């Protein structure tokens, strides 16, 4: 009866549009963040992280109305990030409907922000985010400015510093894995997760259900953040969770549909069902649950 | 008749999400720090995210401690505390120093000790072991999960505990004492199971009004 591992939807917004990010370099438009949030929430995702990836660079805060629109449809915890640089910004985000805030760029200039924000809002409300790149020689370092500037910092050491300063969770984003659909950098995740007592959310690289299983089996990450792969098929979260549960992972299911009788293909889509099965179910009506 | 629930606005946390969860259930709420509005509501909801000391200091500054205590103790108004709102009803807390609480229920708020495999804060979805006789859990499945996010936990007399969560040790998840009920988890962030719990709370107020 332990705490369930979480499937977190990462919604990246750039210039007001929900995007798919590839290696912090290329961006493909997806649509409106609040529409994606509404569907992902309805499909049983465990948490939503909404990040404005253009905010810090443009020296502004993630738009308040965007946070409000997403918060309104979000029945799960909402973490918000993008240009948050002061205790006042944290308060603004919470008032707009965020449950937690994710702070990244501001921490390089003002490391005390974690402590001051945590003393007012509690550590459980503060997420410290970092972008990490694995270089060709295999070493990993923390990068600033959307992956443009090498800070030379060691990710595990920095995560420990953040956690001791007041971060309740660490959001670890692997730049080299971002959008590659080749799996998480599990070695990096485990190195950072084992250095801290706080929970870790891993982001970057999920392309198939298998990648999440691998992450949870080989690291102590508390949560798998998934960006791109949830946007492209109907009921994606429920299908993903059901296929992982079949492999023995202990996840929370919130949907009445468990896809028990269906085959999930390795890429995470449901297999096509034979005509005679569909024919037999033509009159089966499953009403929406009234709460 | 639909009850009106007052959500106490004392500058701590995400009130909008609680209001929006009740809006989804079509239960009217009012977010207020006005004493008369609080006194006029059929139920009181104390949400809260943040540090204990700051929260108590805000309640004192707004001069709400006395009026709320009167509503709870003398007038037995139905009450739901959420997260920090549950911890505040205790006698005291040791979060970042020693603080006096509202003292509506015996017990103290203590840090969750970190142990291997159980990082602190305790963040995420946990199943809770609940008392099936508690009307707050009517229609809720045994294996339902609720969303927790906390570093401190209320330790109180077992007779007050109506649900607990396993996290290396047993954590108090729901307390009930007379008209007071409070959850350490966030029902407003716990999807269907959470909405059902909020519905049960609002139904219990409606039953009380009719009875």
Short mmCIF file of C-alpha atoms in Angstrom, two decimals:
data_model
loop_
_atom_site.label_atom_id
_atom_site.label_comp_id
_atom_site.label_asym_id
_atom_site.label_seq_id
_atom_site.Cartn_x
_atom_site.Cartn_y
_atom_site.Cartn_z
CA UNK A 1 0.00 0.00 0.00
CA UNK A 2 2.88 2.31 -0.73
CA UNK A 3 2.58 5.62 -2.51
CA UNK A 4 1.83 5.00 -6.16
CA UNK A 5 4.37 6.03 -8.72
CA UNK A 6 3.04 8.93 -10.70
CA UNK A 7 2.48 9.51 -14.38
CA UNK A 8 2.86 13.25 -14.83
CA UNK A 9 1.82 15.06 -18.00
CA UNK A 10 4.34 17.74 -18.97
CA UNK A 11 2.67 20.52 -20.93
CA UNK A 12 5.27 22.78 -22.52
CA UNK A 13 4.03 26.13 -23.75
CA UNK A 14 6.05 28.36 -26.04
CA UNK A 15 4.72 31.79 -27.00
CA UNK A 16 1.27 30.77 -25.80
CA UNK A 17 1.04 27.55 -27.79
CA UNK A 18 1.34 24.03 -26.42
CA UNK A 19 4.31 22.46 -28.18
CA UNK A 20 6.20 19.26 -28.55
CA UNK A 21 9.87 19.90 -27.80
CA UNK A 22 12.72 18.09 -29.51
CA UNK A 23 16.17 18.46 -27.98
CA UNK A 24 15.40 22.01 -26.77
CA UNK A 25 15.92 23.08 -30.38
CA UNK A 26 12.86 22.26 -32.46
CA UNK A 27 9.26 22.77 -31.51
CA UNK A 28 6.12 21.36 -33.08
CA UNK A 29 2.78 22.97 -32.29
CA UNK A 30 0.14 20.84 -30.54
CA UNK A 31 -2.64 23.30 -29.66
CA UNK A 32 -4.16 24.83 -26.58
CA UNK A 33 -2.82 23.86 -23.15
CA UNK A 34 -6.21 23.99 -21.43
CA UNK A 35 -7.75 21.58 -23.91
CA UNK A 36 -4.93 19.09 -23.48
CA UNK A 37 -5.18 19.51 -19.70
CA UNK A 38 -8.90 18.82 -19.70
CA UNK A 39 -8.49 15.59 -21.68
CA UNK A 40 -5.46 14.38 -19.73
CA UNK A 41 -7.24 15.05 -16.45
CA UNK A 42 -10.31 13.21 -17.65
CA UNK A 43 -8.20 10.28 -18.77
CA UNK A 44 -6.73 9.85 -15.29
CA UNK A 45 -3.30 11.43 -15.34
CA UNK A 46 -1.81 11.78 -11.83
CA UNK A 47 -0.49 15.31 -12.09
CA UNK A 48 0.05 18.09 -14.62
CA UNK A 49 3.18 20.21 -14.98
CA UNK A 50 2.67 23.34 -17.05
CA UNK A 51 5.88 25.05 -18.13
CA UNK A 52 6.24 28.21 -20.20
CA UNK A 53 9.59 27.54 -21.81
CA UNK A 54 9.84 30.96 -23.44
CA UNK A 55 9.09 33.01 -20.29
CA UNK A 56 12.52 33.22 -18.64
CA UNK A 57 14.27 34.02 -21.87
CA UNK A 58 11.81 36.86 -22.57
CA UNK A 59 12.15 38.10 -18.99
CA UNK A 60 8.49 37.61 -18.10
CA UNK A 61 6.25 35.38 -16.04
CA UNK A 62 4.06 32.61 -17.45
CA UNK A 63 0.74 34.35 -18.33
CA UNK A 64 -1.66 34.34 -15.40
CA UNK A 65 -4.73 33.80 -17.58
CA UNK A 66 -3.12 30.67 -19.05
CA UNK A 67 -2.56 29.28 -15.55
CA UNK A 68 -6.14 30.13 -14.59
CA UNK A 69 -7.56 28.45 -17.69
CA UNK A 70 -5.60 25.26 -17.06
CA UNK A 71 -6.28 25.28 -13.30
CA UNK A 72 -10.00 25.55 -13.88
CA UNK A 73 -10.15 22.19 -15.67
CA UNK A 74 -7.51 20.46 -13.58
CA UNK A 75 -8.80 18.04 -10.93
CA UNK A 76 -5.28 16.81 -10.19
CA UNK A 77 -2.27 18.67 -8.76
CA UNK A 78 -0.95 21.39 -11.03
CA UNK A 79 2.68 22.49 -11.01
CA UNK A 80 3.43 25.72 -12.84
CA UNK A 81 6.78 27.05 -14.06
CA UNK A 82 8.15 29.73 -16.35
CA UNK A 83 9.94 32.88 -15.25
CA UNK A 84 9.20 32.49 -11.55
CA UNK A 85 11.83 34.61 -9.81
CA UNK A 86 10.43 35.88 -6.52
CA UNK A 87 8.22 35.02 -3.57
CA UNK A 88 5.65 37.40 -5.06
CA UNK A 89 5.64 35.38 -8.30
CA UNK A 90 5.04 32.21 -6.29
CA UNK A 91 2.08 33.83 -4.54
CA UNK A 92 0.66 35.04 -7.88
CA UNK A 93 0.85 31.53 -9.32
CA UNK A 94 -0.82 29.93 -6.29
CA UNK A 95 -3.59 32.50 -6.42
CA UNK A 96 -4.06 31.74 -10.10
CA UNK A 97 -4.65 28.08 -9.24
CA UNK A 98 -1.23 26.40 -9.10
CA UNK A 99 -0.68 23.83 -6.37
CA UNK A 100 3.07 23.87 -6.75
CA UNK A 101 5.57 26.04 -8.56
CA UNK A 102 8.61 24.97 -10.48
CA UNK A 103 11.63 27.29 -10.25
CA UNK A 104 14.59 26.92 -12.56
CA UNK A 105 16.52 29.87 -14.03
CA UNK A 106 16.11 32.20 -11.03
CA UNK A 107 17.94 29.75 -8.77
CA UNK A 108 21.29 30.43 -10.46
CA UNK A 109 21.13 34.11 -9.51
CA UNK A 110 19.24 33.75 -6.23
CA UNK A 111 19.83 30.40 -4.49
CA UNK A 112 18.09 31.68 -1.33
CA UNK A 113 14.75 31.90 -3.15
CA UNK A 114 14.00 28.22 -2.38
CA UNK A 115 14.38 28.78 1.35
CA UNK A 116 12.37 31.99 1.50
CA UNK A 117 9.58 30.58 -0.68
CA UNK A 118 9.48 27.32 1.32
CA UNK A 119 9.23 29.15 4.65
CA UNK A 120 6.10 30.94 3.40
CA UNK A 121 4.41 28.29 1.34
CA UNK A 122 5.91 25.09 2.73
CA UNK A 123 8.47 22.84 1.03
CA UNK A 124 5.73 20.65 -0.46
CA UNK A 125 4.81 23.56 -2.73
CA UNK A 126 8.28 24.21 -4.17
CA UNK A 127 9.74 22.23 -7.06
CA UNK A 128 13.30 22.95 -8.20
CA UNK A 129 13.84 22.18 -11.88
CA UNK A 130 17.08 21.64 -13.71
CA UNK A 131 18.03 20.96 -17.33
CA UNK A 132 20.89 18.50 -17.69
CA UNK A 133 22.93 17.60 -20.76
CA UNK A 134 25.04 14.48 -21.13
CA UNK A 135 28.15 15.45 -23.09
CA UNK A 136 29.84 13.20 -25.68
CA UNK A 137 32.38 12.09 -23.06
CA UNK A 138 29.53 10.81 -20.87
CA UNK A 139 29.70 13.51 -18.19
CA UNK A 140 26.50 15.27 -17.18
CA UNK A 141 26.22 18.95 -16.32
CA UNK A 142 23.46 21.39 -15.53
CA UNK A 143 22.62 23.89 -18.25
CA UNK A 144 20.94 27.28 -18.00
CA UNK A 145 19.13 29.50 -20.50
CA UNK A 146 17.10 26.79 -22.21
CA UNK A 147 20.10 24.53 -22.59
CA UNK A 148 22.34 27.20 -24.13
CA UNK A 149 24.69 27.91 -21.24
CA UNK A 150 26.85 25.32 -19.48
CA UNK A 151 26.96 26.12 -15.75
CA UNK A 152 29.52 23.38 -15.10
CA UNK A 153 27.47 22.21 -12.10
CA UNK A 154 27.13 18.54 -11.26
CA UNK A 155 23.42 17.55 -11.31
CA UNK A 156 23.48 15.33 -8.20
CA UNK A 157 25.34 17.93 -6.14
CA UNK A 158 23.04 20.72 -7.27
CA UNK A 159 19.94 18.63 -6.55
CA UNK A 160 21.21 17.97 -3.04
CA UNK A 161 21.82 21.69 -2.53
CA UNK A 162 18.31 22.48 -3.78
CA UNK A 163 16.67 19.85 -1.59
CA UNK A 164 18.52 21.05 1.50
CA UNK A 165 17.62 24.67 0.70
CA UNK A 166 13.89 23.94 0.66
CA UNK A 167 12.86 22.22 -2.58
CA UNK A 168 10.16 19.63 -1.91
CA UNK A 169 10.73 17.90 -5.24
CA UNK A 170 13.29 17.93 -8.03
CA UNK A 171 12.20 18.04 -11.68
CA UNK A 172 15.06 16.62 -13.73
CA UNK A 173 14.90 17.30 -17.45
CA UNK A 174 17.41 15.57 -19.73
CA UNK A 175 18.11 17.81 -22.72
CA UNK A 176 19.79 15.08 -24.77
CA UNK A 177 16.78 12.75 -24.30
CA UNK A 178 14.13 15.42 -24.93
CA UNK A 179 11.82 14.49 -27.77
CA UNK A 180 14.02 11.57 -28.86
CA UNK A 181 11.49 8.87 -27.87
CA UNK A 182 14.39 6.60 -26.94
CA UNK A 183 13.76 6.36 -23.21
CA UNK A 184 14.84 8.19 -20.09
CA UNK A 185 18.49 8.58 -19.14
CA UNK A 186 18.06 6.14 -16.26
CA UNK A 187 21.69 6.33 -15.15
CA UNK A 188 21.38 10.10 -14.71
CA UNK A 189 18.01 9.80 -12.98
CA UNK A 190 19.25 7.21 -10.49
CA UNK A 191 22.39 9.21 -9.74
CA UNK A 192 20.35 12.30 -8.88
CA UNK A 193 17.50 10.45 -7.13
CA UNK A 194 19.89 8.55 -4.88
CA UNK A 195 21.57 11.81 -3.83
CA UNK A 196 18.39 13.36 -2.39
CA UNK A 197 15.72 12.48 0.16
CA UNK A 198 13.04 14.41 -1.73
CA UNK A 199 10.98 12.85 -4.55
CA UNK A 200 12.29 13.16 -8.10
CA UNK A 201 10.27 13.70 -11.29
CA UNK A 202 12.09 12.52 -14.41
CA UNK A 203 11.38 14.24 -17.73
CA UNK A 204 12.69 13.67 -21.22
CA UNK A 205 12.73 10.69 -23.51
CA UNK A 206 9.49 8.76 -23.01
CA UNK A 207 8.25 7.40 -26.32
CA UNK A 208 6.73 4.03 -25.37
CA UNK A 209 5.17 2.46 -22.25
CA UNK A 210 8.31 0.34 -21.94
CA UNK A 211 10.41 3.42 -21.23
CA UNK A 212 8.34 4.22 -18.16
CA UNK A 213 8.56 0.66 -16.91
CA UNK A 214 12.33 0.78 -17.35
CA UNK A 215 12.50 4.07 -15.44
CA UNK A 216 10.47 2.76 -12.52
CA UNK A 217 12.27 -0.58 -12.40
CA UNK A 218 15.80 0.76 -12.57
CA UNK A 219 15.60 4.04 -10.65
CA UNK A 220 13.97 5.41 -7.56
CA UNK A 221 12.23 8.22 -9.44
CA UNK A 222 8.84 8.93 -7.87
CA UNK A 223 7.27 10.18 -11.06
CA UNK A 224 7.63 9.81 -14.80
CA UNK A 225 6.87 13.01 -16.66
CA UNK A 226 5.60 12.38 -20.15
CA UNK A 227 5.23 15.06 -22.76
CA UNK A 228 4.78 14.24 -26.36
CA UNK A 229 3.51 10.67 -26.24
CA UNK A 230 0.23 11.50 -24.51
CA UNK A 231 -0.99 13.89 -27.20
CA UNK A 232 -1.52 11.55 -30.08
CA UNK A 233 -4.05 8.92 -29.15
CA UNK A 234 -7.46 8.80 -27.56
CA UNK A 235 -7.62 7.92 -23.85
CA UNK A 236 -3.82 7.83 -23.88
CA UNK A 237 -3.30 7.96 -20.12
CA UNK A 238 -5.70 5.12 -19.34
CA UNK A 239 -4.22 2.95 -22.08
CA UNK A 240 -0.68 3.68 -20.87
CA UNK A 241 -1.47 2.96 -17.24
CA UNK A 242 -3.35 -0.19 -18.05
CA UNK A 243 -0.49 -1.57 -20.13
CA UNK A 244 2.00 -0.75 -17.35
CA UNK A 245 -0.21 -2.27 -14.70
CA UNK A 246 -0.32 -5.50 -16.66
CA UNK A 247 3.47 -5.56 -16.39
CA UNK A 248 3.15 -5.46 -12.61
CA UNK A 249 3.63 -1.77 -11.85
CA UNK A 250 1.59 -0.36 -8.96
CA UNK A 251 -0.21 2.63 -10.46
CA UNK A 252 -3.39 4.50 -9.68
CA UNK A 253 -6.23 3.86 -12.09
CA UNK A 254 -9.00 6.43 -12.11
CA UNK A 255 -10.88 5.25 -15.15
CA UNK A 256 -13.66 2.69 -15.42
CA UNK A 257 -12.03 1.53 -18.63
CA UNK A 258 -9.13 -0.78 -17.88
CA UNK A 259 -8.62 -2.17 -21.41
CA UNK A 260 -8.25 -5.61 -19.85
CA UNK A 261 -9.45 -7.41 -22.95
CA UNK A 262 -7.40 -5.46 -25.42
CA UNK A 263 -3.86 -5.69 -26.70
CA UNK A 264 -1.58 -2.69 -26.32
CA UNK A 265 1.04 -2.46 -29.04
CA UNK A 266 4.65 -1.71 -28.02
CA UNK A 267 4.31 1.91 -29.19
CA UNK A 268 1.46 2.37 -26.72
CA UNK A 269 -1.51 2.22 -29.06
CA UNK A 270 -4.41 -0.19 -28.75
CA UNK A 271 -4.38 -2.99 -31.27
CA UNK A 272 -7.20 -3.16 -33.75
CA UNK A 273 -10.00 -5.48 -32.59
CA UNK A 274 -11.63 -8.15 -34.75
CA UNK A 275 -14.91 -7.20 -36.41
CA UNK A 276 -16.94 -9.90 -34.65
CA UNK A 277 -15.96 -8.56 -31.22
CA UNK A 278 -16.95 -5.03 -32.16
CA UNK A 279 -20.20 -6.36 -33.57
CA UNK A 280 -20.98 -8.13 -30.28
CA UNK A 281 -20.50 -4.93 -28.30
CA UNK A 282 -22.60 -2.71 -30.47
CA UNK A 283 -25.40 -2.40 -27.92
CA UNK A 284 -23.25 -2.16 -24.82
CA UNK A 285 -23.82 1.17 -23.19
CA UNK A 286 -21.53 2.27 -20.37
CA UNK A 287 -22.99 5.37 -18.72
CA UNK A 288 -20.81 8.09 -17.32
CA UNK A 289 -20.47 7.82 -13.57
CA UNK A 290 -22.57 10.31 -11.62
CA UNK A 291 -20.70 11.71 -8.62
CA UNK B 1 -32.06 22.62 -0.21
CA UNK B 2 -28.46 23.10 -1.21
CA UNK B 3 -26.09 24.06 1.58
CA UNK B 4 -23.71 26.98 1.16
CA UNK B 5 -20.13 26.29 2.10
CA UNK B 6 -17.82 29.12 3.12
CA UNK B 7 -14.18 28.69 2.16
CA UNK B 8 -12.02 30.61 4.61
CA UNK B 9 -9.82 33.07 2.73
CA UNK B 10 -6.78 33.72 4.91
CA UNK B 11 -4.05 34.12 2.34
CA UNK B 12 -2.88 30.53 2.43
CA UNK B 13 -3.05 28.47 -0.67
CA UNK B 14 -5.08 27.56 -3.57
CA UNK B 15 -8.69 28.41 -2.74
CA UNK B 16 -9.76 28.43 -6.36
CA UNK B 17 -9.20 24.71 -6.79
CA UNK B 18 -11.46 23.90 -3.84
CA UNK B 19 -14.14 26.24 -5.16
CA UNK B 20 -13.85 24.79 -8.65
CA UNK B 21 -14.24 21.23 -7.32
CA UNK B 22 -17.48 22.22 -5.55
CA UNK B 23 -18.57 24.06 -8.70
CA UNK B 24 -18.16 20.77 -10.59
CA UNK B 25 -20.57 19.25 -8.05
CA UNK B 26 -22.94 22.21 -8.41
CA UNK B 27 -22.59 23.06 -4.71
CA UNK B 28 -22.47 26.82 -4.02
CA UNK B 29 -19.42 28.15 -2.19
CA UNK B 30 -18.32 31.56 -1.06
CA UNK B 31 -14.65 32.48 -0.57
CA UNK B 32 -14.57 34.91 2.32
CA UNK B 33 -12.75 36.29 5.33
CA UNK B 34 -15.82 38.15 6.55
CA UNK B 35 -17.02 36.98 9.97
CA UNK B 36 -20.70 37.46 9.20
CA UNK B 37 -20.46 35.57 5.92
CA UNK B 38 -18.71 32.73 7.75
CA UNK B 39 -21.37 32.70 10.45
CA UNK B 40 -24.12 32.65 7.81
CA UNK B 41 -22.76 29.63 5.93
CA UNK B 42 -24.06 26.09 6.48
CA UNK B 43 -20.57 24.62 6.51
CA UNK B 44 -17.02 25.91 6.89
CA UNK B 45 -14.11 24.74 4.81
CA UNK B 46 -10.55 25.55 5.86
CA UNK B 47 -8.13 24.75 3.04
CA UNK B 48 -4.48 25.62 3.20
CA UNK B 49 -1.11 25.14 1.66
CA UNK B 50 1.95 26.49 3.34
CA UNK B 51 3.68 26.90 6.64
CA UNK B 52 1.84 26.45 9.93
CA UNK B 53 3.23 29.53 11.69
CA UNK B 54 2.37 31.83 8.81
CA UNK B 55 -1.15 30.40 8.63
CA UNK B 56 -1.88 30.94 12.33
CA UNK B 57 -0.43 34.43 12.14
CA UNK B 58 -2.73 35.22 9.18
CA UNK B 59 -5.77 33.90 11.05
CA UNK B 60 -4.89 36.06 14.05
CA UNK B 61 -4.28 39.16 11.93
CA UNK B 62 -7.72 38.71 10.35
CA UNK B 63 -9.15 38.20 13.84
CA UNK B 64 -10.74 34.90 12.79
CA UNK B 65 -9.51 32.59 15.54
CA UNK B 66 -12.18 33.58 18.08
CA UNK B 67 -15.16 33.69 15.69
CA UNK B 68 -14.25 30.38 14.01
CA UNK B 69 -13.73 28.68 17.38
CA UNK B 70 -17.14 29.89 18.50
CA UNK B 71 -18.77 28.55 15.32
CA UNK B 72 -17.08 25.17 15.79
CA UNK B 73 -17.30 24.65 19.52
CA UNK B 74 -20.48 26.46 20.56
CA UNK B 75 -22.56 26.28 17.41
CA UNK B 76 -21.30 22.92 16.15
CA UNK B 77 -21.11 24.11 12.54
CA UNK B 78 -20.02 21.35 10.11
CA UNK B 79 -16.34 21.78 9.30
CA UNK B 80 -13.97 20.31 6.74
CA UNK B 81 -10.25 21.01 7.02
CA UNK B 82 -7.92 20.15 4.15
CA UNK B 83 -4.18 19.53 4.45
CA UNK B 84 -2.80 22.48 6.44
CA UNK B 85 -6.42 23.15 7.41
CA UNK B 86 -6.39 19.78 9.17
CA UNK B 87 -3.12 20.46 10.96
CA UNK B 88 -4.27 23.89 12.17
CA UNK B 89 -7.06 22.40 14.30
CA UNK B 90 -4.48 20.63 16.50
CA UNK B 91 -3.11 21.97 19.78
CA UNK B 92 0.30 22.84 18.38
CA UNK B 93 2.88 22.24 15.65
CA UNK B 94 6.64 21.99 15.56
CA UNK B 95 6.94 23.07 11.90
CA UNK B 96 9.80 25.63 11.73
CA UNK B 97 9.56 26.41 15.45
CA UNK B 98 6.90 25.83 18.05
CA UNK B 99 3.42 27.22 17.22
CA UNK B 100 0.06 27.19 18.93
CA UNK B 101 -2.79 25.80 16.83
CA UNK B 102 -6.55 26.36 16.96
CA UNK B 103 -6.78 23.59 19.57
CA UNK B 104 -10.12 22.15 18.43
CA UNK B 105 -8.82 18.60 18.63
CA UNK B 106 -6.18 17.02 20.86
CA UNK B 107 -2.86 16.26 19.23
CA UNK B 108 0.28 17.78 17.80
CA UNK B 109 1.71 18.25 14.32
CA UNK B 110 5.06 16.55 13.88
CA UNK B 111 7.58 16.07 11.09
CA UNK B 112 7.35 12.85 9.06
CA UNK B 113 10.65 11.03 9.62
CA UNK B 114 12.38 10.24 6.30
CA UNK B 115 13.24 6.60 5.77
CA UNK B 116 14.58 4.53 2.90
CA UNK B 117 11.99 4.31 0.15
CA UNK B 118 9.85 6.96 1.82
CA UNK B 119 11.14 10.38 0.80
CA UNK B 120 9.86 13.46 2.61
CA UNK B 121 7.74 15.38 1.71
CA UNK B 122 5.22 12.62 1.18
CA UNK B 123 4.02 13.54 -2.29
CA UNK B 124 1.69 11.49 -4.39
CA UNK B 125 -1.24 9.15 -4.53
CA UNK B 126 -1.73 6.79 -1.64
CA UNK B 127 -4.46 4.37 -0.76
CA UNK B 128 -6.01 5.03 2.63
CA UNK B 129 -7.38 2.56 5.14
CA UNK B 130 -10.67 4.10 6.17
CA UNK B 131 -13.50 3.38 8.56
CA UNK B 132 -16.27 2.14 6.23
CA UNK B 133 -18.85 3.46 8.68
CA UNK B 134 -17.66 7.04 8.20
CA UNK B 135 -20.21 8.73 5.90
CA UNK B 136 -17.37 10.77 4.38
CA UNK B 137 -16.30 7.56 2.59
CA UNK B 138 -19.73 6.51 1.34
CA UNK B 139 -19.59 5.06 -2.21
CA UNK B 140 -15.79 5.24 -2.23
CA UNK B 141 -13.90 2.10 -3.31
CA UNK B 142 -11.60 0.39 -0.81
CA UNK B 143 -8.63 0.81 -3.12
CA UNK B 144 -9.29 4.46 -3.98
CA UNK B 145 -6.23 6.71 -3.96
CA UNK B 146 -5.99 10.25 -2.67
CA UNK B 147 -3.38 12.91 -3.35
CA UNK B 148 -1.06 13.78 -0.46
CA UNK B 149 1.55 16.53 -0.34
CA UNK B 150 2.95 17.19 3.12
CA UNK B 151 6.06 17.04 5.31
CA UNK B 152 4.25 17.18 8.65
CA UNK B 153 1.50 15.04 10.04
CA UNK B 154 -1.08 15.26 12.83
CA UNK B 155 -0.66 12.85 15.71
CA UNK B 156 -3.83 12.54 17.69
CA UNK B 157 -5.80 10.11 19.82
CA UNK B 158 -6.65 6.98 17.75
CA UNK B 159 -10.32 7.47 18.57
CA UNK B 160 -10.26 10.63 16.41
CA UNK B 161 -8.66 8.90 13.40
CA UNK B 162 -11.07 7.69 10.76
CA UNK B 163 -8.54 6.97 8.00
CA UNK B 164 -4.81 6.46 7.75
CA UNK B 165 -2.20 5.96 5.04
CA UNK B 166 0.83 3.68 5.11
CA UNK B 167 4.10 5.44 4.48
CA UNK B 168 6.73 3.42 6.26
CA UNK B 169 4.62 4.21 9.27
CA UNK B 170 0.94 4.96 9.63
CA UNK B 171 0.07 8.57 8.80
CA UNK B 172 -3.17 10.17 9.94
CA UNK B 173 -5.21 10.77 6.78
CA UNK B 174 -8.63 11.75 8.14
CA UNK B 175 -9.70 12.86 11.61
CA UNK B 176 -13.26 13.16 12.84
CA UNK B 177 -14.49 14.57 16.11
CA UNK B 178 -18.13 15.59 16.36
CA UNK B 179 -18.85 18.25 13.75
CA UNK B 180 -15.18 18.45 12.75
CA UNK B 181 -13.75 16.39 9.94
CA UNK B 182 -10.44 16.97 8.24
CA UNK B 183 -8.30 15.33 5.58
CA UNK B 184 -4.54 15.40 5.24
CA UNK B 185 -4.88 14.65 1.52
CA UNK B 186 -6.38 17.00 -1.05
CA UNK B 187 -9.84 15.76 -2.09
CA UNK B 188 -10.10 18.67 -4.56
CA UNK B 189 -7.04 17.24 -6.32
CA UNK B 190 -7.99 13.57 -6.11
CA UNK B 191 -10.19 13.27 -9.18
CA UNK B 192 -13.28 11.06 -8.87
CA UNK B 193 -12.59 9.69 -5.38
CA UNK B 194 -11.99 13.22 -4.12
CA UNK B 195 -15.15 14.60 -5.71
CA UNK B 196 -17.16 11.81 -4.12
CA UNK B 197 -15.72 12.70 -0.73
CA UNK B 198 -16.62 16.37 -1.18
CA UNK B 199 -20.09 15.33 -2.31
CA UNK B 200 -20.42 13.23 0.87
CA UNK B 201 -19.41 16.23 2.97
CA UNK B 202 -21.97 18.47 1.29
CA UNK B 203 -24.64 15.76 1.60
CA UNK B 204 -23.93 15.43 5.32
CA UNK B 205 -24.60 19.16 5.75
CA UNK B 206 -27.81 18.91 3.72
CA UNK B 207 -28.97 15.95 5.87
CA UNK B 208 -28.24 17.93 9.00
CA UNK B 209 -30.25 20.90 7.68
CA UNK B 210 -33.22 18.69 6.94
CA UNK B 211 -32.89 16.75 10.18
#
